[in-house]
PDB file of C-alpha atoms in Angstrom:
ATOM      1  CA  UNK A  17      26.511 -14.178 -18.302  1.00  0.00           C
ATOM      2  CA  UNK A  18      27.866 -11.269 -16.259  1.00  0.00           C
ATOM      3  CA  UNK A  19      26.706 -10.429 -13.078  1.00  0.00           C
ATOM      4  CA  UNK A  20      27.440  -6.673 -12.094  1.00  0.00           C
ATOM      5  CA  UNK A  21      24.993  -6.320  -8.873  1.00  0.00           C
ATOM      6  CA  UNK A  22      22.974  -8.615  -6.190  1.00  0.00           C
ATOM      7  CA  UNK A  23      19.841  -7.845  -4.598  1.00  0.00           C
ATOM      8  CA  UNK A  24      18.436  -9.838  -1.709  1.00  0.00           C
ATOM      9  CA  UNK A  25      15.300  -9.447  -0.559  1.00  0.00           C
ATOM     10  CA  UNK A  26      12.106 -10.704   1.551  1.00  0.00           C
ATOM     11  CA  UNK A  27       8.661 -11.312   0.134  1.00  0.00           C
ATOM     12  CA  UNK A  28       5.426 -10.163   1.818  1.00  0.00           C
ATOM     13  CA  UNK A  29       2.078  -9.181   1.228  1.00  0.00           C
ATOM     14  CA  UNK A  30      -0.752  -7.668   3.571  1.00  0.00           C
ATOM     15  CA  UNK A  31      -4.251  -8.160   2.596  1.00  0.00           C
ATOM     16  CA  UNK A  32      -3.089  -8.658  -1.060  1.00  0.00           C
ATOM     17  CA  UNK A  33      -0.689  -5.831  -1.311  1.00  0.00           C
ATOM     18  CA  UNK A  34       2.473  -6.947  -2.376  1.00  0.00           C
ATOM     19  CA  UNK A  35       5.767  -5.921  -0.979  1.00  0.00           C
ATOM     20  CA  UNK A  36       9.237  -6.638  -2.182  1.00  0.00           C
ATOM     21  CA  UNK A  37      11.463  -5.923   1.411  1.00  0.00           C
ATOM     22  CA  UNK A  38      15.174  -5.507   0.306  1.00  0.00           C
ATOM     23  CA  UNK A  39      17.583  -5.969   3.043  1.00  0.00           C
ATOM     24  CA  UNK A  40      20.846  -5.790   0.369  1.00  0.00           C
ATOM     25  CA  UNK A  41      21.646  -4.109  -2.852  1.00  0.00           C
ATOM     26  CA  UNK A  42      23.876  -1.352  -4.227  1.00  0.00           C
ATOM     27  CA  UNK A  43      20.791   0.969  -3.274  1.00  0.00           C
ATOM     28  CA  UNK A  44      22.519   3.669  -1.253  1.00  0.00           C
ATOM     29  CA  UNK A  45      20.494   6.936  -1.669  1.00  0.00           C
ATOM     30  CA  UNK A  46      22.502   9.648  -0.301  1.00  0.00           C
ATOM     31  CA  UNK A  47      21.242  12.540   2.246  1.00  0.00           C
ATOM     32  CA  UNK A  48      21.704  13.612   5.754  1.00  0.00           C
ATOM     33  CA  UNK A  49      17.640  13.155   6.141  1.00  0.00           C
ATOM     34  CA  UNK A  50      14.915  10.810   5.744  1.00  0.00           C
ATOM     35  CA  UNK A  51      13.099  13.193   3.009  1.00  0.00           C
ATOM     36  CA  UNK A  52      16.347  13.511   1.147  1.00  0.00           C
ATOM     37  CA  UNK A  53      17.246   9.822   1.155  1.00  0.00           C
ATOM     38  CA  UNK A  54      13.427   9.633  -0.226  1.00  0.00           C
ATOM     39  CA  UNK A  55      13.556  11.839  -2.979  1.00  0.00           C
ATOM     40  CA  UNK A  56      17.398  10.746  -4.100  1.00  0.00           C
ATOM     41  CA  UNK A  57      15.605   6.983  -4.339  1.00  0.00           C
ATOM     42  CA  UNK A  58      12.597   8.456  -5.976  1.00  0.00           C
ATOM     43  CA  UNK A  59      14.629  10.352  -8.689  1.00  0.00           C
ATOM     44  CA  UNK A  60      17.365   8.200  -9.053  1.00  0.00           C
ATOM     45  CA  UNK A  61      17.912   4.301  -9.260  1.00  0.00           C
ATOM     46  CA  UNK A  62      15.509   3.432 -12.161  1.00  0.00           C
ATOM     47  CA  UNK A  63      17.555   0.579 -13.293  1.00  0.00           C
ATOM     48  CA  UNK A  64      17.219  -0.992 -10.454  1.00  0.00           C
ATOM     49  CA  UNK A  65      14.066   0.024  -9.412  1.00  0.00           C
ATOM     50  CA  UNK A  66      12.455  -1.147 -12.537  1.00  0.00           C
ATOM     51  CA  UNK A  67      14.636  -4.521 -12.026  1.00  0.00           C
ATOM     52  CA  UNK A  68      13.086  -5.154  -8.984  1.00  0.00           C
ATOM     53  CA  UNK A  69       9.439  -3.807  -9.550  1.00  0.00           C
ATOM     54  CA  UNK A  70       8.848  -5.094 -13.334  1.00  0.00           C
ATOM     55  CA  UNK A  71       8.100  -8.384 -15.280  1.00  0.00           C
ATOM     56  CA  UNK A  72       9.832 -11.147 -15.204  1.00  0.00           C
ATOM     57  CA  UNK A  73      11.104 -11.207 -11.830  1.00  0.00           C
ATOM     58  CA  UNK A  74       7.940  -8.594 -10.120  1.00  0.00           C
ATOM     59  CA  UNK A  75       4.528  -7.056 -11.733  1.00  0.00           C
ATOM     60  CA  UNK A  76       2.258  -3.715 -11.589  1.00  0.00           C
ATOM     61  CA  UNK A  77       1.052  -5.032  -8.253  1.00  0.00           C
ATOM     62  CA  UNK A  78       4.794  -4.908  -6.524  1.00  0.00           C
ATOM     63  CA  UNK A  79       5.679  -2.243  -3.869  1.00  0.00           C
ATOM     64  CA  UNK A  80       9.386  -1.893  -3.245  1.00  0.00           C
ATOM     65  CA  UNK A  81      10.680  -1.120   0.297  1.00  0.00           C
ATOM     66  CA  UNK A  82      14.282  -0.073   1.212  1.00  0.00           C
ATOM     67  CA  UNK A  83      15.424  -1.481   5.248  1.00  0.00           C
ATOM     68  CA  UNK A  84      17.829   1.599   6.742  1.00  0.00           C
ATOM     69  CA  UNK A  85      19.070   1.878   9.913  1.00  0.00           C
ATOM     70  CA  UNK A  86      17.456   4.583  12.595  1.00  0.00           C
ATOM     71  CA  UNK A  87      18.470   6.038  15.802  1.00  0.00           C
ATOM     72  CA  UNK A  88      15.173   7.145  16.085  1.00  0.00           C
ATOM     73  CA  UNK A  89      12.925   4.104  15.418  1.00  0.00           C
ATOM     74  CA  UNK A  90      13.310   0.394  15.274  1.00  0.00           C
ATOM     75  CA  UNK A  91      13.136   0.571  11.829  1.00  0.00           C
ATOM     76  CA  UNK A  92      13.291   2.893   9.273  1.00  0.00           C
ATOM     77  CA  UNK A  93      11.977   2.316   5.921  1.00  0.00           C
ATOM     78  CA  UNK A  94      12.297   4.258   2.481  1.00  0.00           C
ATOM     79  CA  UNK A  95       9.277   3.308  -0.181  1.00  0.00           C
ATOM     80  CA  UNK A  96       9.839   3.028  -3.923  1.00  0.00           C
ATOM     81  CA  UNK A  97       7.038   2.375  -6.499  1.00  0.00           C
ATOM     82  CA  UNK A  98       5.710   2.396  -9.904  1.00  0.00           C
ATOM     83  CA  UNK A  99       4.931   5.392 -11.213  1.00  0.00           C
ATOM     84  CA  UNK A 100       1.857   7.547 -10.240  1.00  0.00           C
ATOM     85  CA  UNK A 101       1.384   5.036  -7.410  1.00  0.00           C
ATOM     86  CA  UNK A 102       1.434   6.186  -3.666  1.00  0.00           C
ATOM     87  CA  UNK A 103       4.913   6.280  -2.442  1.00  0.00           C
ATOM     88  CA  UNK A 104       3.808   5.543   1.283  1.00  0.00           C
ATOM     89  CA  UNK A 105       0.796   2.318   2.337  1.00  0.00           C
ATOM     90  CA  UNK A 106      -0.167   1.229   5.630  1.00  0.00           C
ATOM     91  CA  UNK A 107       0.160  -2.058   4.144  1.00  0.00           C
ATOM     92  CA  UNK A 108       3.730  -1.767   3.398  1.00  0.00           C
ATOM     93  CA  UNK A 109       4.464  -0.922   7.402  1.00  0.00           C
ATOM     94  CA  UNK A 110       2.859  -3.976   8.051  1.00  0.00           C
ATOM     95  CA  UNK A 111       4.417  -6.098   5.326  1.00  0.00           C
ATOM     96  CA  UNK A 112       7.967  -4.653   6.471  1.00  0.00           C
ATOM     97  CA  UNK A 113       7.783  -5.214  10.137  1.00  0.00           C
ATOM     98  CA  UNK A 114       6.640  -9.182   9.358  1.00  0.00           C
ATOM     99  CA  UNK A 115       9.415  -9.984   7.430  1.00  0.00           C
ATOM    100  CA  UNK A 116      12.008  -8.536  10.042  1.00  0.00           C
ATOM    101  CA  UNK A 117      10.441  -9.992  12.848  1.00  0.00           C
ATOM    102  CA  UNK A 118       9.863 -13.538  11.349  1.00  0.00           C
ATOM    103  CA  UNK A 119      13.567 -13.661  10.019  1.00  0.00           C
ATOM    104  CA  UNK A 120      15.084 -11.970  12.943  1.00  0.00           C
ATOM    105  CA  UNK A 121      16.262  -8.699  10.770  1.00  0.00           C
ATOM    106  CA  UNK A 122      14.619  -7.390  14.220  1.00  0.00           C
ATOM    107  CA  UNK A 123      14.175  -7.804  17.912  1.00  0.00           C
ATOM    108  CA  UNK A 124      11.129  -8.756  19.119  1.00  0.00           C
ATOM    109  CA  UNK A 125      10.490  -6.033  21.814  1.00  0.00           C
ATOM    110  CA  UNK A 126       8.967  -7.166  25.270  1.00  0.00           C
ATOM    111  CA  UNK A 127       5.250  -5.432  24.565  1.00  0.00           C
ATOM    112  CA  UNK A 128       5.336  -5.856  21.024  1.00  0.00           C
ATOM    113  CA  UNK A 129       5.297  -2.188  20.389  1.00  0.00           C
ATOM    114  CA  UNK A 130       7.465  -0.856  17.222  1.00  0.00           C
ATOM    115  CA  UNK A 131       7.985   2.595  15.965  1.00  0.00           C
ATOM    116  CA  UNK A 132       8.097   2.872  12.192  1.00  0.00           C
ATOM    117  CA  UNK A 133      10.466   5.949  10.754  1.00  0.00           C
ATOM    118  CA  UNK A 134       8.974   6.989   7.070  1.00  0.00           C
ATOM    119  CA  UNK A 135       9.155  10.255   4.892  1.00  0.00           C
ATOM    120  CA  UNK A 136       5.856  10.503   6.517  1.00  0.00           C
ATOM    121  CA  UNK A 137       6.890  10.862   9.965  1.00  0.00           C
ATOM    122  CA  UNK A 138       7.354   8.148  12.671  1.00  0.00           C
ATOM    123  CA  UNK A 139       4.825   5.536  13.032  1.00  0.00           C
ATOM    124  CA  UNK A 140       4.107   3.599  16.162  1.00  0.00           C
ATOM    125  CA  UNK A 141       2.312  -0.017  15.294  1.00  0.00           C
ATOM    126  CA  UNK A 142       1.454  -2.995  17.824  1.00  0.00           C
ATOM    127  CA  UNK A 143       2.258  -6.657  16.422  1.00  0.00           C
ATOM    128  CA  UNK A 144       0.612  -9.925  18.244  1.00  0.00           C
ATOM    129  CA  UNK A 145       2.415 -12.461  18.406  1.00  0.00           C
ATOM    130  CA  UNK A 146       2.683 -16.309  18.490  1.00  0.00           C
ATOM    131  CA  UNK A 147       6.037 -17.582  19.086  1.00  0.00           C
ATOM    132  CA  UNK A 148       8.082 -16.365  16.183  1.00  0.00           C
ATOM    133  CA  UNK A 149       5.520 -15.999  13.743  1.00  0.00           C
ATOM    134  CA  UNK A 150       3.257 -12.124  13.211  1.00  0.00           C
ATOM    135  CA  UNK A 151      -0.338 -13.091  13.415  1.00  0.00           C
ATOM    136  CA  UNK A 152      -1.402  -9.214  13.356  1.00  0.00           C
ATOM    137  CA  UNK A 153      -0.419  -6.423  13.120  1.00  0.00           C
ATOM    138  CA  UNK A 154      -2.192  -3.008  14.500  1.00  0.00           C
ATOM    139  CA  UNK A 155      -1.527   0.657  13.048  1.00  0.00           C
ATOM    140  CA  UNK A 156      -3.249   3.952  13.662  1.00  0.00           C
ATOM    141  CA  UNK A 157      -3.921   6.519  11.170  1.00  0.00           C
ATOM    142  CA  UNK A 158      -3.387  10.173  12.494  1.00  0.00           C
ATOM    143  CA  UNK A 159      -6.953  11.855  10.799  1.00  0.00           C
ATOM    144  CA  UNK A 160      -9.168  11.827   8.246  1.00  0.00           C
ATOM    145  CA  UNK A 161     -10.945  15.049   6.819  1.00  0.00           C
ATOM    146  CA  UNK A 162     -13.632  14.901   4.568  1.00  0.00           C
ATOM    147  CA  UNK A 163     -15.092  17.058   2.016  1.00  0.00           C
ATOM    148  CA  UNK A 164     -17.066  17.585  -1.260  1.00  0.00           C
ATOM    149  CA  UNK A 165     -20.352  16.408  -2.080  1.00  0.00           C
ATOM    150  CA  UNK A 166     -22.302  13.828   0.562  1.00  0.00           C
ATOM    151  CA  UNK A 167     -22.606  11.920  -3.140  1.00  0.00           C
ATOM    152  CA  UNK A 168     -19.407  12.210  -4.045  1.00  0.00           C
ATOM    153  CA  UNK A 169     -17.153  12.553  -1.069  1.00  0.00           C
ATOM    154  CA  UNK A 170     -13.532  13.020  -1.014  1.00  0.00           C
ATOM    155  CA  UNK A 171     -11.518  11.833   2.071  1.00  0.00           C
ATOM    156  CA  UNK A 172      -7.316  12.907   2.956  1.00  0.00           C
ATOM    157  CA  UNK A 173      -6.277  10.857   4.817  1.00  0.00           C
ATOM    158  CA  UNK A 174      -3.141  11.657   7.410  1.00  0.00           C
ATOM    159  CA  UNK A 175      -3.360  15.489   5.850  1.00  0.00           C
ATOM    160  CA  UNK A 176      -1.407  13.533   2.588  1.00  0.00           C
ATOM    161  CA  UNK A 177      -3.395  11.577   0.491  1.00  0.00           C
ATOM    162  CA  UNK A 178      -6.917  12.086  -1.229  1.00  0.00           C
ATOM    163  CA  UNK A 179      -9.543   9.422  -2.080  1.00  0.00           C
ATOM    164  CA  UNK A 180     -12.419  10.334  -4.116  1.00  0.00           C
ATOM    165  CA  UNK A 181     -15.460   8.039  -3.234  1.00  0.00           C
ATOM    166  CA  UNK A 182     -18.180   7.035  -5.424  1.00  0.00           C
ATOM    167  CA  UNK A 183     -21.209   5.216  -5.287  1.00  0.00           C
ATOM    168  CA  UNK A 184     -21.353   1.956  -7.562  1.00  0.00           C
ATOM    169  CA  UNK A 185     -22.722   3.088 -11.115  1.00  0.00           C
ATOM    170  CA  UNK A 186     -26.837   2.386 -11.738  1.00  0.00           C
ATOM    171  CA  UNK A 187     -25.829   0.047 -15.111  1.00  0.00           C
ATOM    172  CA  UNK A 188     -23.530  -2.431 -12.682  1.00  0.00           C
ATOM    173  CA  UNK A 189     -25.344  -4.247 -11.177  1.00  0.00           C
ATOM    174  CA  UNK A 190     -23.099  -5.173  -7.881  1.00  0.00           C
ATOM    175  CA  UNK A 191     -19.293  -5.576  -7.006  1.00  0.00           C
ATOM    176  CA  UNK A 192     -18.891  -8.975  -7.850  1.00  0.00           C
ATOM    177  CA  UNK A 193     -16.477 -10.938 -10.044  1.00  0.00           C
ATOM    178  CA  UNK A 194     -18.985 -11.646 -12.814  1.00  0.00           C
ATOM    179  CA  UNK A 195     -18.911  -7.864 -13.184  1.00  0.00           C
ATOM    180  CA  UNK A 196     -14.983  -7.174 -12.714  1.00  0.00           C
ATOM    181  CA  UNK A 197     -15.057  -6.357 -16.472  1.00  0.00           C
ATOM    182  CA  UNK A 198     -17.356  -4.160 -16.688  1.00  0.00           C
ATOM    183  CA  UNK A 199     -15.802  -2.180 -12.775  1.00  0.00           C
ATOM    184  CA  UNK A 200     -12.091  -2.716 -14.307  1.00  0.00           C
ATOM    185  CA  UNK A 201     -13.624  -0.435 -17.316  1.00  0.00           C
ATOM    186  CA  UNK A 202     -15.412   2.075 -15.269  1.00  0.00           C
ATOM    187  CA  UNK A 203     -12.297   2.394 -12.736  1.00  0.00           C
ATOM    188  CA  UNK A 204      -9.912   3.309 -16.009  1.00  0.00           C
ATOM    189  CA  UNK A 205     -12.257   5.798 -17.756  1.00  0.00           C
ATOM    190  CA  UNK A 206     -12.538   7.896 -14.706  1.00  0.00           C
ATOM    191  CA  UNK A 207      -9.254   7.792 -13.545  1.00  0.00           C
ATOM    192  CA  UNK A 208      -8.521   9.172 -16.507  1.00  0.00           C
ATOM    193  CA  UNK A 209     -11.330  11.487 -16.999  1.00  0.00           C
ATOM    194  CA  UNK A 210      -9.955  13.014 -13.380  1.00  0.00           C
ATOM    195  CA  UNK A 211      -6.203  13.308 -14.354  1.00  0.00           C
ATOM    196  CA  UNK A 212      -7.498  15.127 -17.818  1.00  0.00           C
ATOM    197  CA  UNK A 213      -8.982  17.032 -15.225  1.00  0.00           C
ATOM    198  CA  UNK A 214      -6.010  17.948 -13.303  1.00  0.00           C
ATOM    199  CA  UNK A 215      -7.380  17.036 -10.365  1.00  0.00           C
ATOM    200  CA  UNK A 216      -5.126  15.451  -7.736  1.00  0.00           C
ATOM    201  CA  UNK A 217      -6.544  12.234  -6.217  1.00  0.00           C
ATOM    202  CA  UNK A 218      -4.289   9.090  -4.257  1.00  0.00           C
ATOM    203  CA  UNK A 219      -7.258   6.834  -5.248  1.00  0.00           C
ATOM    204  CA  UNK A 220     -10.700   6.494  -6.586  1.00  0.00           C
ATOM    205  CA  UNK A 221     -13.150   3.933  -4.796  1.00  0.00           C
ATOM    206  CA  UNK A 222     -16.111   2.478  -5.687  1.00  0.00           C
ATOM    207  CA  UNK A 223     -18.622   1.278  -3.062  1.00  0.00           C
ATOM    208  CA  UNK A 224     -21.629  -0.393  -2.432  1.00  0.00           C
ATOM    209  CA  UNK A 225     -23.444  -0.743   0.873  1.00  0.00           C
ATOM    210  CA  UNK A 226     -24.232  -4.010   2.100  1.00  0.00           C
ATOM    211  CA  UNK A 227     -25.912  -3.419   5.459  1.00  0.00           C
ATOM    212  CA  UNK A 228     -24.918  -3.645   9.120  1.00  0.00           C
ATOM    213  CA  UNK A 229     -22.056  -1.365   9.024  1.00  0.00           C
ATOM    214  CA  UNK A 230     -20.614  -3.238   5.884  1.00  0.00           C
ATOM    215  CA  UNK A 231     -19.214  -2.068   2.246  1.00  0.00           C
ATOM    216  CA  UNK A 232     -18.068  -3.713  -0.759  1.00  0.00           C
ATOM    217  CA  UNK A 233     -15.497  -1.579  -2.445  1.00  0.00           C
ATOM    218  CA  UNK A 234     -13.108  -1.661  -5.716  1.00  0.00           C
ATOM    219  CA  UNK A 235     -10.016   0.859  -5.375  1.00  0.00           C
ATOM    220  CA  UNK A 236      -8.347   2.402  -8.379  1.00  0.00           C
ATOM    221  CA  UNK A 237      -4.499   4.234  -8.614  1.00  0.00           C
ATOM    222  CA  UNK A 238      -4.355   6.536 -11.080  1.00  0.00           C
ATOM    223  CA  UNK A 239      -3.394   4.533 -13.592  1.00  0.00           C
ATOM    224  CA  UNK A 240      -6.359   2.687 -13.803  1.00  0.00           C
ATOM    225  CA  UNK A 241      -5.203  -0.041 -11.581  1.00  0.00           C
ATOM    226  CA  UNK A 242      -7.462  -2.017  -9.726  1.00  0.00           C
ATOM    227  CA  UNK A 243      -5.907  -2.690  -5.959  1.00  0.00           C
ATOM    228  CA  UNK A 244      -5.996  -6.598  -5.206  1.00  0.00           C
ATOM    229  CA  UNK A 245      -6.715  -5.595  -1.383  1.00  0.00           C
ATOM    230  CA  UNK A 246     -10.047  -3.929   0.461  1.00  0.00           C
ATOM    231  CA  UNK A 247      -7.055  -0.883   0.573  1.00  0.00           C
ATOM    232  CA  UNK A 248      -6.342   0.560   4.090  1.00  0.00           C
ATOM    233  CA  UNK A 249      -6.490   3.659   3.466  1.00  0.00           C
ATOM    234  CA  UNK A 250      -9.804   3.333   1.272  1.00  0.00           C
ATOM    235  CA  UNK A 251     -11.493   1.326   4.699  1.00  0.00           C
ATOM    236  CA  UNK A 252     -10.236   4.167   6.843  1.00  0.00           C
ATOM    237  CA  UNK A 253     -11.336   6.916   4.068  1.00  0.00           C
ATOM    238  CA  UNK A 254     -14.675   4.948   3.840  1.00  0.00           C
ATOM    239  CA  UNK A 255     -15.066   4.817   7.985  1.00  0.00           C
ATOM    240  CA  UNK A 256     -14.217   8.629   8.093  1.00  0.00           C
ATOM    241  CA  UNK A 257     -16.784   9.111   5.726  1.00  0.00           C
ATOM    242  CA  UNK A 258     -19.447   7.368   7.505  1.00  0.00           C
ATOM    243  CA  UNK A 259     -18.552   8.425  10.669  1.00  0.00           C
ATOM    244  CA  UNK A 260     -18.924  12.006   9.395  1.00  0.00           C
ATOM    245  CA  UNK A 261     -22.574  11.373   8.483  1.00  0.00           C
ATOM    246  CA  UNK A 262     -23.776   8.876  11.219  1.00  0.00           C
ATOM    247  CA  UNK A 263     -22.376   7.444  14.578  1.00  0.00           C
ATOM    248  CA  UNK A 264     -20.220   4.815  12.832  1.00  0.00           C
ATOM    249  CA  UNK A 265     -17.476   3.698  15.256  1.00  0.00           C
ATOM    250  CA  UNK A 266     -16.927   0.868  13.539  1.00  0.00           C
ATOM    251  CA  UNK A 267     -16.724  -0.274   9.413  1.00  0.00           C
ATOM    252  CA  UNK A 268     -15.941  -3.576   8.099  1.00  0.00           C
ATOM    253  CA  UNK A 269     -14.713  -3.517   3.698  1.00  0.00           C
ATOM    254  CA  UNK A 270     -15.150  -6.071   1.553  1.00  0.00           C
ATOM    255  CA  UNK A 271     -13.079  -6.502  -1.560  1.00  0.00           C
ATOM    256  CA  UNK A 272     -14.206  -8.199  -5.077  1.00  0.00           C
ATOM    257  CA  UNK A 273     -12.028 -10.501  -4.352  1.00  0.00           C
ATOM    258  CA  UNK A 274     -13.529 -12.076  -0.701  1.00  0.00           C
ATOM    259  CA  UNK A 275     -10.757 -10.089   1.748  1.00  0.00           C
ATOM    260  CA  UNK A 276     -11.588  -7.729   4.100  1.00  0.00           C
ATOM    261  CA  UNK A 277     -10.284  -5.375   6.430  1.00  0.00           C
ATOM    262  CA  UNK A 278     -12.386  -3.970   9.500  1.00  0.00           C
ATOM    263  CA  UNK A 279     -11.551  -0.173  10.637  1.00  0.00           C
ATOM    264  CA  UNK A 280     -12.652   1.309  13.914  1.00  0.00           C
ATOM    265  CA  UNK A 281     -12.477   4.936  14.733  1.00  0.00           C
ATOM    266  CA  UNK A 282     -10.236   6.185  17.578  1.00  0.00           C
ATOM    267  CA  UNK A 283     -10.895   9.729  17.909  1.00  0.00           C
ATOM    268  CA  UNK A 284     -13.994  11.106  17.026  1.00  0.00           C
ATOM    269  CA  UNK A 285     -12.671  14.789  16.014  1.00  0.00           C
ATOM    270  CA  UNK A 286      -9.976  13.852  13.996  1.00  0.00           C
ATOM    271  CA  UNK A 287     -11.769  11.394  12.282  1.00  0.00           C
ATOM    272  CA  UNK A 288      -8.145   8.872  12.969  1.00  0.00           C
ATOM    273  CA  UNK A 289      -9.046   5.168  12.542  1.00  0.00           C
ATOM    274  CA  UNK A 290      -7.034   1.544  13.628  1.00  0.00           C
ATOM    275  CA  UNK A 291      -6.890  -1.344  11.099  1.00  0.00           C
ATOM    276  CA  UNK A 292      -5.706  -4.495  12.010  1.00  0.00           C
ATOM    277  CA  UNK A 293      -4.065  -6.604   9.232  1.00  0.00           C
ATOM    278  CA  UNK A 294      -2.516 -10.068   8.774  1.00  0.00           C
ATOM    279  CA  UNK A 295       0.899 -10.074   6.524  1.00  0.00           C
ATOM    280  CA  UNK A 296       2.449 -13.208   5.235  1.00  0.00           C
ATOM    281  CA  UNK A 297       6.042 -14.018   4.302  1.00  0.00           C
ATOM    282  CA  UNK A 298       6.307 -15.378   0.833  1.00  0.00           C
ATOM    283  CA  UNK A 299       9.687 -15.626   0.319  1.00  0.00           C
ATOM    284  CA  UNK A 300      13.571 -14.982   0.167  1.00  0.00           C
ATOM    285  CA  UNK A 301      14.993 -13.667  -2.755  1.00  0.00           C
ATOM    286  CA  UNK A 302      18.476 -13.199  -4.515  1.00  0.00           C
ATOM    287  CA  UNK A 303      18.116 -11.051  -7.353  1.00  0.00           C
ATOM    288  CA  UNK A 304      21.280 -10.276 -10.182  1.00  0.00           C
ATOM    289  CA  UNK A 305      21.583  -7.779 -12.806  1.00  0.00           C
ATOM    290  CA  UNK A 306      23.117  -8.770 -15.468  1.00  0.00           C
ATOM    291  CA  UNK A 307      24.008  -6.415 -18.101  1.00  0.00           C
ATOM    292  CA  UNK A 308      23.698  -8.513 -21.097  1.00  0.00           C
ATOM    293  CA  UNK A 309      20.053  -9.322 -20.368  1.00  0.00           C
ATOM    294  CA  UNK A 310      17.653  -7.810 -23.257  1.00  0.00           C
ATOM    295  CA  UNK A 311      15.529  -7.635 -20.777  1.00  0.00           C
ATOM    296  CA  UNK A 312      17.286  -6.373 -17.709  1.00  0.00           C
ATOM    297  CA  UNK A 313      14.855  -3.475 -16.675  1.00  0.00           C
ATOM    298  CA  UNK A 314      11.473  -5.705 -17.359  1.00  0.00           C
ATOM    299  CA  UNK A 315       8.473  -5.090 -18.510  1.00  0.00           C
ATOM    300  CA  UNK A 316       4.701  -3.933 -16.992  1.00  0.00           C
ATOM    301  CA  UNK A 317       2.148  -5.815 -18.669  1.00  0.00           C
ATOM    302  CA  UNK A 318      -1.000  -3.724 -19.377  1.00  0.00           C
TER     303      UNK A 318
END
């Protein structure tokens, strides 16, 4: 055995989304600039991107996260992801600041206010707070703008990403487990009926209504995947999209899966929503590569 590298990381998840937090490794992307530290990671480092993100050690579901130093935030972090998924989540923000604060990799401030530096921009989020541990955590998208057919909506959120919206298909009967097969199917053929397409989407969702200002939604990536969380985004694309059509202040999003995350808007004419999320800490991490593993970059599992 020969160990070349070590990784060291923290374990999180919010609302099912899975986040791998490193806070050492030989990943160094170079750059005077956020954006160009970004794109060096995105291009480069696919050894140990794929170490990190793939079977045996993580799986499709695994979003990687960089921890950088900024003068300009408390934290600034620097996304990396399997392909064709999106490079930046809410979830991830919120998965990030947990682990820091819960293993002191950050200082609690006295209101609990933290700004967030990302190739997106900075982001300010509120944490609450027992003791040492992250019960919530608050973040505010910065619009919504919807478009497209009332049938078939399409939402961007933040001016970056697109979600396509659909209403659940007439031959399934509802979004329940019993029918994940037959949703997992439907979520694959049209994500790839849309990239065939060329057309640019973050996300397709699914949704069915369920009464008193609740949904029941499945989310797909591109690649077919379906997202083990109600999605962020998709609850603030959904509330948008409501609130574009009715007074809806206020939308609550079931997954298949029994989560939810409740969205409530913040400003009507940009359409900008809040979500409040709970992460968890997992776990620590140490992570080698060793170069005479057959196996050393993993493996996704279809």
């Amino acid at each position: 055995m020969e160990f070349s590298k070590l990784y060291s990381s923290i374990d999180a998840h919010t609302a099912g989304e899975a986040y791998r937090i490193v806070t050492r490794s030989p990943i160094l992307p170079a750059g005077k600039d956020l954006k160009t530290k970004a794109a060096a990671l995105a291009e480069g480092y696919r050894t140990e991107k794929n170490l990190l993100l793939n079977e045996p050690r993580g799986h499709r579901g695994m979003h990687g996260c960089v921890i950088t130093e900024s003068a300009d935030a408390d934290a600034r972090l620097l996304f990396f992801v399997h392909d064709r998924v999106s490079a930046f989540k809410y979830e991830g923000i919120m998965a990030a600041l947990a682990a820091l604060l819960e293993t002191g990799n950050l200082a609690r401030t006295e209101n609990d206010e933290y700004t967030v530096d990302t190739v997106t921009g900075i982001h300010r989020v509120k944490a609450d707070m027992s003791g040492d541990e992250v019960m919530s955590v608050t973040a505010v998208s910065r619009s919504a703008e919807v478009s497209g057919e009332p049938e078939r909506p399409s939402v961007c959120i933040d001016g970056e990403r697109n979600y396509l919206i659909y209403p659940l298909p007439a031959d399934i009967p509802a979004i329940k487990l019993e029918h994940l097969a037959a949703l997992s199917d439907w979520g694959a053929s049209k994500a790839r009926e849309l990239t065939d397409e060329g057309v640019s989407f973050s996300a397709v969702i699914v949704a069915e209504k369920l009464g008193d200002g609740r949904l029941r939604s499945v989310t797909f990536e591109p690649d077919g995947y379906i997202l083990r969380s109600p999605g962020i985004d998709s609850t603030l694309a959904l509330l948008a999209e409501q609130a574009k059509r009715t007074v809806a202040q206020k939308l609550e999003n079931e997954s298949i899966f029994g989560s939810s995350l409740t969205a409530e808007l913040t400003d009507e004419a940009s359409l900008a929503g809040k979500v409040t999320a709970e992460p968890f800490v997992t776990g620590t991490h140490d992570f080698v590569f060793d170069r005479e593993d057959p196996l050393e970059q993993g493996f996704v599992i279809a």
